[in-house]
Amino acid sequence: MDKFLRWKDSSSRADEEPSTSVTQNLKKVVKRKNDEDYIKYGFSWCGDETAPRPQCIICGDQLSNQSMVPSKLKRHLYSSHPSCANKDKQYFKRCLEQNKNRRNL
């Protein structure tokens, strides 16, 4: 029976390299880019151009970069602003321009 079992020697562990399981478990961070079509969900972007964050045009909420997915932007629009859910792109563009004008004043 002993010939089928492998016994690890404690001295051989010191010679081995440290475990790479820690490096394998790290997730790759994805930095999403802004798309001009996100305006139809009521979102523009703010922050750095390298890592933009979506900002709601209507309420001004800033979401994380990982939330820059059309399904999550649409969920925010339908759950937080159901009255604006059926508006077109032109409505959101006008709201964005009004917000920019208010900031400049």
Coordinates of C-alpha atoms in Angstrom, one line a residue:
M1 CA 0.0 0.0 0.0
D2 CA 2.8 2.4 0.8
K3 CA 4.1 2.2 -2.7
F4 CA 0.9 3.8 -4.0
L5 CA 1.0 6.7 -1.6
R6 CA 3.2 9.7 -2.0
W7 CA 4.6 11.0 1.2
K8 CA 5.7 14.6 1.2
D9 CA 8.8 15.4 3.0
S10 CA 8.8 18.6 5.1
S11 CA 12.3 19.5 3.8
S12 CA 11.0 19.6 0.2
R13 CA 8.5 22.3 1.0
A14 CA 11.2 24.8 1.8
D15 CA 12.6 24.4 -1.6
E16 CA 9.3 25.0 -3.4
E17 CA 8.3 28.4 -4.7
P18 CA 5.4 30.2 -2.8
S19 CA 1.9 29.3 -3.9
T20 CA 0.7 31.1 -7.0
S21 CA -3.0 30.6 -6.1
V22 CA -3.1 34.2 -4.7
T23 CA -2.1 35.6 -8.1
Q24 CA -4.5 33.4 -9.9
N25 CA -7.5 34.5 -7.8
L26 CA -7.1 38.2 -8.5
K27 CA -9.7 39.5 -10.9
K28 CA -8.9 41.7 -13.8
V29 CA -10.3 45.2 -13.4
V30 CA -12.2 46.3 -16.4
K31 CA -12.4 50.0 -17.1
R32 CA -15.5 50.6 -19.2
K33 CA -15.6 53.5 -21.7
N34 CA -18.4 55.9 -22.2
D35 CA -20.6 55.4 -25.3
E36 CA -22.7 58.2 -26.8
D37 CA -25.7 55.9 -26.9
Y38 CA -25.9 56.0 -23.1
I39 CA -27.6 59.4 -23.4
K40 CA -30.8 57.5 -24.3
Y41 CA -30.8 56.0 -20.8
G42 CA -30.3 59.4 -19.3
F43 CA -26.6 59.2 -18.5
S44 CA -23.6 61.3 -19.3
W45 CA -20.1 60.8 -17.9
C46 CA -18.0 62.6 -15.3
G47 CA -14.6 62.1 -13.9
D48 CA -11.4 61.0 -15.6
E49 CA -11.4 60.2 -19.3
T50 CA -9.4 57.1 -18.6
A51 CA -12.0 55.8 -16.1
P52 CA -15.2 57.7 -16.6
R53 CA -18.1 57.3 -14.2
P54 CA -21.8 57.4 -15.4
Q55 CA -23.8 60.3 -14.0
C56 CA -27.5 60.5 -14.2
I57 CA -28.6 63.6 -16.1
I58 CA -31.9 63.9 -14.2
C59 CA -30.9 63.4 -10.5
G60 CA -27.1 63.8 -10.7
D61 CA -26.3 60.4 -9.1
Q62 CA -22.9 59.0 -9.9
L63 CA -22.6 55.3 -10.4
S64 CA -19.5 53.2 -10.4
N65 CA -17.5 52.4 -13.5
Q66 CA -18.7 48.8 -13.3
S67 CA -22.3 50.1 -13.6
M68 CA -21.6 51.5 -17.1
V69 CA -23.6 48.6 -18.7
P70 CA -26.7 49.4 -20.6
S71 CA -28.8 47.0 -18.5
K72 CA -27.8 48.7 -15.2
L73 CA -28.3 52.2 -16.7
K74 CA -31.7 51.2 -18.0
R75 CA -32.6 49.7 -14.6
H76 CA -31.7 53.0 -12.9
L77 CA -33.9 55.0 -15.3
Y78 CA -36.9 52.7 -15.0
S79 CA -36.7 52.4 -11.2
S80 CA -35.7 55.9 -10.2
H81 CA -37.3 58.0 -13.0
P82 CA -40.3 56.1 -14.5
S83 CA -41.9 59.3 -15.8
C84 CA -38.8 59.9 -18.0
A85 CA -38.4 56.3 -19.2
N86 CA -40.3 56.9 -22.4
K87 CA -38.5 60.1 -23.4
D88 CA -36.3 60.3 -26.5
K89 CA -32.7 61.2 -26.9
Q90 CA -33.5 64.9 -27.7
Y91 CA -35.1 65.3 -24.2
F92 CA -32.0 64.0 -22.4
K93 CA -29.7 66.1 -24.6
R94 CA -31.7 69.3 -23.7
C95 CA -31.5 68.3 -20.0
L96 CA -27.7 67.9 -20.3
E97 CA -27.3 71.3 -22.0
Q98 CA -29.4 72.9 -19.2
N99 CA -27.3 71.3 -16.5
K100 CA -24.1 72.5 -18.2
N101 CA -25.5 76.0 -18.5
R102 CA -26.4 76.1 -14.8
R103 CA -22.9 75.0 -13.9
N104 CA -21.4 77.8 -15.9
L105 CA -23.5 80.4 -14.2

